[in-house]
Coordinates of C-alpha atoms in Angstrom, one line a residue:
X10 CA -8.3 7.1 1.8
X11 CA -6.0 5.2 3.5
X12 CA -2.4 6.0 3.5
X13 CA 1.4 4.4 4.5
X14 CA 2.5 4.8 7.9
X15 CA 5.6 7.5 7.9
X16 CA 9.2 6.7 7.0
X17 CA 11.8 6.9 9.9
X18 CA 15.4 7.6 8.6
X19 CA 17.8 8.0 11.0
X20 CA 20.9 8.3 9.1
X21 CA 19.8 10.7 6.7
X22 CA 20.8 14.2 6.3
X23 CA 18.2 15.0 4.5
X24 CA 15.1 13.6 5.6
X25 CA 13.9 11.9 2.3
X26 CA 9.8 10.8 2.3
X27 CA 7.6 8.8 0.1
X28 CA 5.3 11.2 -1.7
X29 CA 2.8 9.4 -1.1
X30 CA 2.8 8.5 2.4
X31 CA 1.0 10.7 4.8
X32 CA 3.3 11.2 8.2
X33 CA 1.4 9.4 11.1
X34 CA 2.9 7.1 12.9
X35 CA 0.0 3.7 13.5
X36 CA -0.3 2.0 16.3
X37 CA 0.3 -1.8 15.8
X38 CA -3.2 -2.8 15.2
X39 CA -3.7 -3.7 11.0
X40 CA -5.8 -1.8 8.8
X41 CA -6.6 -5.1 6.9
X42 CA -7.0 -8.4 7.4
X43 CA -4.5 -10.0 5.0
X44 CA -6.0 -13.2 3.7
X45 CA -3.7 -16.1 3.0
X46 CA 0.4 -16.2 1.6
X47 CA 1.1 -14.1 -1.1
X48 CA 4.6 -14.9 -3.6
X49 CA 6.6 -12.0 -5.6
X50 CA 9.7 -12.0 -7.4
X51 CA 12.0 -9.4 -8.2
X52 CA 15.1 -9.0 -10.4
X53 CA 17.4 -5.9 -11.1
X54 CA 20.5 -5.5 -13.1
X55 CA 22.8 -2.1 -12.8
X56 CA 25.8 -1.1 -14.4
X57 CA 29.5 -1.4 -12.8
X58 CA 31.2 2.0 -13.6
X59 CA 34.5 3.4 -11.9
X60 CA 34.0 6.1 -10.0
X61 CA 30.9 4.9 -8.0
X62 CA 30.4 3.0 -5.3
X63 CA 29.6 -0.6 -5.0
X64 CA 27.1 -1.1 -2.3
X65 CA 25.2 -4.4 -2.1
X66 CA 22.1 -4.9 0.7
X67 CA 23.5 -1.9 2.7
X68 CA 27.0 -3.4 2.7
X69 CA 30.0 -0.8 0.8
X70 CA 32.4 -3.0 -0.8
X71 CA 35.5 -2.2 -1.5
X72 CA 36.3 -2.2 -5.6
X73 CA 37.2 -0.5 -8.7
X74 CA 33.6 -0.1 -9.9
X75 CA 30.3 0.6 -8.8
X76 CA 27.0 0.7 -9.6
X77 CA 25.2 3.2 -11.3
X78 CA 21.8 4.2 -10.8
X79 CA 19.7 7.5 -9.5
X80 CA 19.8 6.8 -6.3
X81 CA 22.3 4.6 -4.4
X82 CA 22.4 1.9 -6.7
X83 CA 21.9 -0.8 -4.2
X84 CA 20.8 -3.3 -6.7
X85 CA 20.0 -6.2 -3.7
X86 CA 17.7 -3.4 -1.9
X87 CA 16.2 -2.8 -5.2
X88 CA 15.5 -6.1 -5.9
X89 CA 13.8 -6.7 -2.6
X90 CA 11.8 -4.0 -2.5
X91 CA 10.3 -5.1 -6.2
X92 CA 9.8 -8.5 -4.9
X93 CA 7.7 -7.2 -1.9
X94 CA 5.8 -5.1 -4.1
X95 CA 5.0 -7.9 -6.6
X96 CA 3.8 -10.0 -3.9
X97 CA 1.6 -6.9 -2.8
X98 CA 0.2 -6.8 -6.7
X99 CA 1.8 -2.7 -6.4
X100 CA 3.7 -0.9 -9.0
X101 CA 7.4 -1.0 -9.2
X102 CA 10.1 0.7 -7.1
X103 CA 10.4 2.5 -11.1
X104 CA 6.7 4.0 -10.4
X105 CA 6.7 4.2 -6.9
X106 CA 10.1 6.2 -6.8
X107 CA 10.9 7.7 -10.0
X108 CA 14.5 8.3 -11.5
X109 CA 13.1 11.7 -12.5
X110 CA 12.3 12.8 -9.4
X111 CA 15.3 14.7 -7.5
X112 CA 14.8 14.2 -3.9
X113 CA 15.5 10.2 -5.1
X114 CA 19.0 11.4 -6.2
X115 CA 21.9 9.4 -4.4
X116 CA 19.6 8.5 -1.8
X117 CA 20.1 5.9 0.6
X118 CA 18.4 2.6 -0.9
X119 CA 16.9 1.9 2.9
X120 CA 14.9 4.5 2.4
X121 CA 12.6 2.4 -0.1
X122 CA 13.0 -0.9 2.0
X123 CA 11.3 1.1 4.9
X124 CA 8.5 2.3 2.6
X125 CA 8.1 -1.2 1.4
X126 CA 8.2 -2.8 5.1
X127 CA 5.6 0.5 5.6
X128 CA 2.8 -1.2 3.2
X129 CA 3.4 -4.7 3.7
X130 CA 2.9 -3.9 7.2
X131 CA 0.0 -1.4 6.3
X132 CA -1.3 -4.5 3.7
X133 CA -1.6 -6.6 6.6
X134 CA 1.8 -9.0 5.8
X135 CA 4.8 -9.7 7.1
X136 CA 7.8 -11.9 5.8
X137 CA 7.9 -15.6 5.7
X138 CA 10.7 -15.8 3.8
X139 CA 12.8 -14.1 1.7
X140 CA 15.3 -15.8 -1.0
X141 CA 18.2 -13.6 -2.2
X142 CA 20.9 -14.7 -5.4
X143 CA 23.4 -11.9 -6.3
X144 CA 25.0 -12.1 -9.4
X145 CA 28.6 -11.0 -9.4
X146 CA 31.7 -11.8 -11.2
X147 CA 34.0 -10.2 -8.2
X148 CA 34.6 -9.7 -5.6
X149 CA 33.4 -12.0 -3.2
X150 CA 30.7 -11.7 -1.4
X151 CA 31.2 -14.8 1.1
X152 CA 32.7 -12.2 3.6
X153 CA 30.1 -10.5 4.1
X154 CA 26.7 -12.4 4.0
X155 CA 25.9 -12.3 7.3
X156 CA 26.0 -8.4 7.4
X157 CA 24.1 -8.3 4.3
X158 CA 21.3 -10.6 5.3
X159 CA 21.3 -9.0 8.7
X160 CA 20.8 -5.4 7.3
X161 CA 17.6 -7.0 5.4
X162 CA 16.0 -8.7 8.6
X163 CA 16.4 -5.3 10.1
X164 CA 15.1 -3.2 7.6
X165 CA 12.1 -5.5 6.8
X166 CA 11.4 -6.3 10.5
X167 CA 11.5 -10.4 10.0
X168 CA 14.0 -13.0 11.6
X169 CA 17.3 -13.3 10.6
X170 CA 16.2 -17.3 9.6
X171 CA 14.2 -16.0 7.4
X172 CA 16.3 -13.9 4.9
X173 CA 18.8 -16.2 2.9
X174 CA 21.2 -14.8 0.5
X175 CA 23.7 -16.7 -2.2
X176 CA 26.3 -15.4 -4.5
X177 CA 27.1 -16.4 -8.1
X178 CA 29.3 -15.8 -10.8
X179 CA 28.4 -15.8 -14.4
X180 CA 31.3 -17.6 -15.6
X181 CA 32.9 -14.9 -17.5
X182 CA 29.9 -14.7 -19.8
X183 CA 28.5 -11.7 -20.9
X184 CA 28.0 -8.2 -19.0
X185 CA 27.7 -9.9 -16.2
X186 CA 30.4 -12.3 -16.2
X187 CA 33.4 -9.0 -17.4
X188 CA 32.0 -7.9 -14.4
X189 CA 30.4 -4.8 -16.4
X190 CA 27.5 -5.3 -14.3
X191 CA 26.1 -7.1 -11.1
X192 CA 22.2 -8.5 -11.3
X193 CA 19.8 -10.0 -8.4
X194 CA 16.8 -12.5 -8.5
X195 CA 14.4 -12.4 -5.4
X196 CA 11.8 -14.5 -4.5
X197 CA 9.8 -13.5 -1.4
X198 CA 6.5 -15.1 0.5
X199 CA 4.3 -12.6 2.2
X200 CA 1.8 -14.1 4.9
X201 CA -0.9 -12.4 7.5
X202 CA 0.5 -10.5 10.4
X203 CA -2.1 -11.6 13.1
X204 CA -4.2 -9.0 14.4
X205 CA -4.8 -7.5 17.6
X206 CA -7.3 -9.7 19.3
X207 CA -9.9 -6.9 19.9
X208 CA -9.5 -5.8 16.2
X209 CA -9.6 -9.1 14.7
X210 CA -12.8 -10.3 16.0
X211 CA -14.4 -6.8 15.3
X212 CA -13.5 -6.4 11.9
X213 CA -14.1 -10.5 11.2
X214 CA -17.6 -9.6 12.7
X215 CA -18.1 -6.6 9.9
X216 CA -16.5 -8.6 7.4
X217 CA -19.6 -11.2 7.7
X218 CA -22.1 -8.6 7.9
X219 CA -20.9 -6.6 5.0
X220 CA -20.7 -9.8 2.1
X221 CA -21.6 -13.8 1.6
X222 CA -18.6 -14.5 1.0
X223 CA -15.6 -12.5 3.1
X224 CA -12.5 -14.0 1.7
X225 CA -13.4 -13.4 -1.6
X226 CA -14.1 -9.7 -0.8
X227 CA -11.2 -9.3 1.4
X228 CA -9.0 -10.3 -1.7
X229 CA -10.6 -7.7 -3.8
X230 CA -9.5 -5.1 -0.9
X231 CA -6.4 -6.0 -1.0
X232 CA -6.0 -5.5 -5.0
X233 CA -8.0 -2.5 -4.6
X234 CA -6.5 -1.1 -2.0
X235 CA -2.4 -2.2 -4.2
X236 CA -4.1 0.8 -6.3
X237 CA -4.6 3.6 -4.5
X238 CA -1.2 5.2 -3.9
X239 CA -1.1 5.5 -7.7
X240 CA -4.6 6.5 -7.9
X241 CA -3.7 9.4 -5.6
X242 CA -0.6 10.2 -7.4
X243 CA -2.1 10.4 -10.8
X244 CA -5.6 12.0 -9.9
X245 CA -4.6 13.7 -6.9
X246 CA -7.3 12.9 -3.8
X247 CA -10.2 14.9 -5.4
X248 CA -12.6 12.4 -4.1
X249 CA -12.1 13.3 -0.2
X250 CA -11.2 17.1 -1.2
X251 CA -15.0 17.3 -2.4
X252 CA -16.6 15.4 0.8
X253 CA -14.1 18.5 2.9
X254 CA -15.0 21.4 1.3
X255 CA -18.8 19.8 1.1
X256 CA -19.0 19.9 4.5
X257 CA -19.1 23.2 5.2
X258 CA -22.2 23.6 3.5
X259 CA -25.5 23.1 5.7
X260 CA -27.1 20.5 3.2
X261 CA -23.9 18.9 2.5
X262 CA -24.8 15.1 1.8
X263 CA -27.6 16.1 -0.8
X264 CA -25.1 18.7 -2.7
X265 CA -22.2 16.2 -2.6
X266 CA -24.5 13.7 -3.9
X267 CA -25.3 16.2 -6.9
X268 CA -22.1 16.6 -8.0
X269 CA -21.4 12.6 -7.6
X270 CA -24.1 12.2 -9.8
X271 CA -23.2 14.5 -12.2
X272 CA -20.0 12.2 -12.7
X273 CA -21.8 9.0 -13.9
X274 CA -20.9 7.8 -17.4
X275 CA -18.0 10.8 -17.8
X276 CA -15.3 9.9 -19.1
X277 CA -13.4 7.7 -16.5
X278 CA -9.9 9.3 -16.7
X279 CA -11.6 12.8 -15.6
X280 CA -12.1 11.6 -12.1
X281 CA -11.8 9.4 -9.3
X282 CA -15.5 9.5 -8.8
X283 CA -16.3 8.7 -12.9
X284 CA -13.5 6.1 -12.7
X285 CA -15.2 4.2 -9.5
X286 CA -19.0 4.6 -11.9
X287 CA -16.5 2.7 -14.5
X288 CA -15.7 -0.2 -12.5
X289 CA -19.8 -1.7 -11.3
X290 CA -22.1 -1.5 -9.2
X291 CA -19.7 -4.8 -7.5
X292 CA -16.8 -3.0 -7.2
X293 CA -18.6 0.3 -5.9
X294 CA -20.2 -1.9 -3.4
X295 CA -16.8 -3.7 -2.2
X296 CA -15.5 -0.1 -1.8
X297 CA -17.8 0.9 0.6
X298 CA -17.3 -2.2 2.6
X299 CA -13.6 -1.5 2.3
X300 CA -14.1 2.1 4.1
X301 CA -16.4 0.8 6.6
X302 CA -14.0 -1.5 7.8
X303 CA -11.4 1.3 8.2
X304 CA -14.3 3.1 10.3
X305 CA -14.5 0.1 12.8
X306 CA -11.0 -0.4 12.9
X307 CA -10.8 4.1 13.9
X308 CA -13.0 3.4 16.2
X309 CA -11.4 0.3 17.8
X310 CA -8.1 2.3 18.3
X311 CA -10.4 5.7 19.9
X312 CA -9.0 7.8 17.3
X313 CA -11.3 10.7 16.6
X314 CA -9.5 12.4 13.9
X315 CA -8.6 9.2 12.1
X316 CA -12.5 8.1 12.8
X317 CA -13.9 11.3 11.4
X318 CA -12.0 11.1 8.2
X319 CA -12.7 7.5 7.6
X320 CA -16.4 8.4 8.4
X321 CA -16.1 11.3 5.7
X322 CA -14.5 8.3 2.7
X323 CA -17.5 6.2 4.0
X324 CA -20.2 8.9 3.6
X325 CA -19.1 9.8 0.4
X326 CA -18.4 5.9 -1.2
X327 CA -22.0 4.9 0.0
X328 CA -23.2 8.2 -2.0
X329 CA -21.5 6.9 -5.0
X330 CA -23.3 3.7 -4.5
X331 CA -26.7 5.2 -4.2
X332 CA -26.1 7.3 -7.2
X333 CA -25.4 4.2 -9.1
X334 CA -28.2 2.4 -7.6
X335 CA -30.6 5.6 -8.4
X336 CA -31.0 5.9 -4.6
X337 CA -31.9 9.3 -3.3
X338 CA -30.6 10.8 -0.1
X339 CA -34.3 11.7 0.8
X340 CA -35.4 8.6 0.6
X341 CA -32.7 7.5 3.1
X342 CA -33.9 10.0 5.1
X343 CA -37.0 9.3 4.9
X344 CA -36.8 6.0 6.3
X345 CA -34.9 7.0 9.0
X346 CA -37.6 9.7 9.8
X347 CA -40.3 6.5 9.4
X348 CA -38.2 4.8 12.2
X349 CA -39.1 7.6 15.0
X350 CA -40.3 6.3 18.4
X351 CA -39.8 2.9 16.7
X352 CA -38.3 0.3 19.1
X353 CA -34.6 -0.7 17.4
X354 CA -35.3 -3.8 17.9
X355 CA -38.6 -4.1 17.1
X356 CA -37.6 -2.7 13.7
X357 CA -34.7 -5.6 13.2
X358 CA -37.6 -8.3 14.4
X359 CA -39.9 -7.2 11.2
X360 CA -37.0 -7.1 8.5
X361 CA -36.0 -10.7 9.4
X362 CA -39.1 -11.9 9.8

């Protein structure tokens, strides 16, 4: 399965990671091939409490009251990061980084905008623009806009041009407006990052092998793929434990296919593999076209290990797909076997004509 790039924070003490994000650092070549602009908004709200400290888009500002919250409070980082994953059609920052969980507590609110650059990056986007309103009764935040937008460029990677940021007050109305609390409203548009020349043409060429109709598919991926951090938080990654420890067995594909089978029509929330029977034949088939796209793009970056576990995901997708189709692995064997001493391209010539 594929997973996050790792985090890089510098000016932690504590080096604070994801739990979901495997630590490899990528290359610059995508994993996907994003397909058109994509639009999220976010909003957040926090508390203003003395005794904490008021920090705003990475900027301390000095008041009486500060913001509450698990972690830093930053209620502009926040707010990004939820517009970014909105865009992406992923959960939350709420899901992603839980209040609950204690290595969140007091951290530095960069920490999530790096995750958040991490898979947009890793979702094949980048920013093309990102539109920031803070709303605050005081103080002012006039002073220090530039730092504040120039902290977000940074963080997310994207020109300073395209990060604008504008303060309000709420006219002495409400929560807001006692300045009992400061809010923020983001709107952000997402569009492709282009790909590596090499890998673009490669995976465009697989793309229009693998479907009819590429974009289409390629927008499934993408919502699929929004999924699988939670997937793998929730069910663990029992899929690609079973193709590991199936390997080690000398007739591996046939008793991983077995226990896939075994898994059709169970009850979906017992496993990945019943949950992927759940969704169709369609969506089965999309997966594997998903994972052989991450094979191609292993291989165009001459990364064995990366290749070989991409490979194993691919193996044991396209088993889930003949076990829905009622396809035995003998009888895929079987036509390989019927293929011996047979001219490749002989054998292409009498499919298509």
């Amino acid at each position: 399965m594929a997973f996050v790039g790792g985090l890089g924070v510098a000016d932690l003490r504590v080096r604070r990671t994801a739990p979901f994000v495997r630590q490899r650092r990528r290359p610059a070549v995508l994993r996907m091939a994003a397909v058109g602009p994509r639009v999220g908004h976010g909003f957040d709200l926090h508390r203003l409490e003395p005794d904490n400290k008021l920090i705003l888009a990475g900027v301390v500002l000095d008041h009486t009251v500060g913001c509450v919250g698990h972690s830093d409070g930053d209620a502009v980082y926040h707010c990004v990061v939820d517009s970014v994953l909105g865009a992406l059609s992923m959960p939350d920052i709420g899901q992603l980084f839980p209040d609950k969980d204690p290595q969140w507590k007091g951290a530095p609110s960069d920490v999530f905008m790096r995750a958040t650059k991490d898979l947009m990056e890793e979702k094949g986007y980048e920013i093309g623009n990102l539109d920031v309103t803070v709303i605050l009764e005081k103080p002012k935040l006039s002073p220090h806009k530039d730092k504040m937008r120039a902290n977000i460029a940074e963080l997310l990677d994207c020109d300073l041009d395209n990060v604008n940021l504008k303060a309000k007050t709420h006219e002495k109305v409400d929560a807001l407006g006692e300045n009992r609390a400061v809010a923020c409203h983001t709107v952000v548009m997402l569009v492709p990052r282009p790909l590596a020349h090499e890998a673009q043409s490669t995976v465009a060429q697989a793309t229009a092998v693998m479907v009819d109709d590429p974009k289409s598919l390629a927008q499934d991926w993408m919502q699929m793929a929004s999924k699988r951090v939670m997937v793998n938080l929730e069910a663990g990654t029992a899929a690609v434990r079973e193709a590991e420890a199936a390997i080690q067995d000398d007739h591996v594909l046939q008793t991983l296919y077995e226990t896939i089978k075994s898994r059709k029509g169970a009850d979906p929330s017992s496993s990945w593999t019943a949950k992927l029977f759940s969704k169709g034949r369609s969506k089965i088939s999309q997966k594997v076209g998903e994972e052989g796209t991450e094979v191609v793009i292993a291989g165009i970056r001459d990364d064995k290990s990366e290749l070989i576990k991409e490979s194993a995901d691919l193996l044991y997708h396209l088993e889930v797909l003949w076990a829905d189709a009622g396809v035995e692995p003998d009888e895929v064997w079987d036509e390989l076997r019927s293929r011996e001493n047979t001219s490749g391209i002989a054998e292409k010539q009498s499919r298509s004509s």
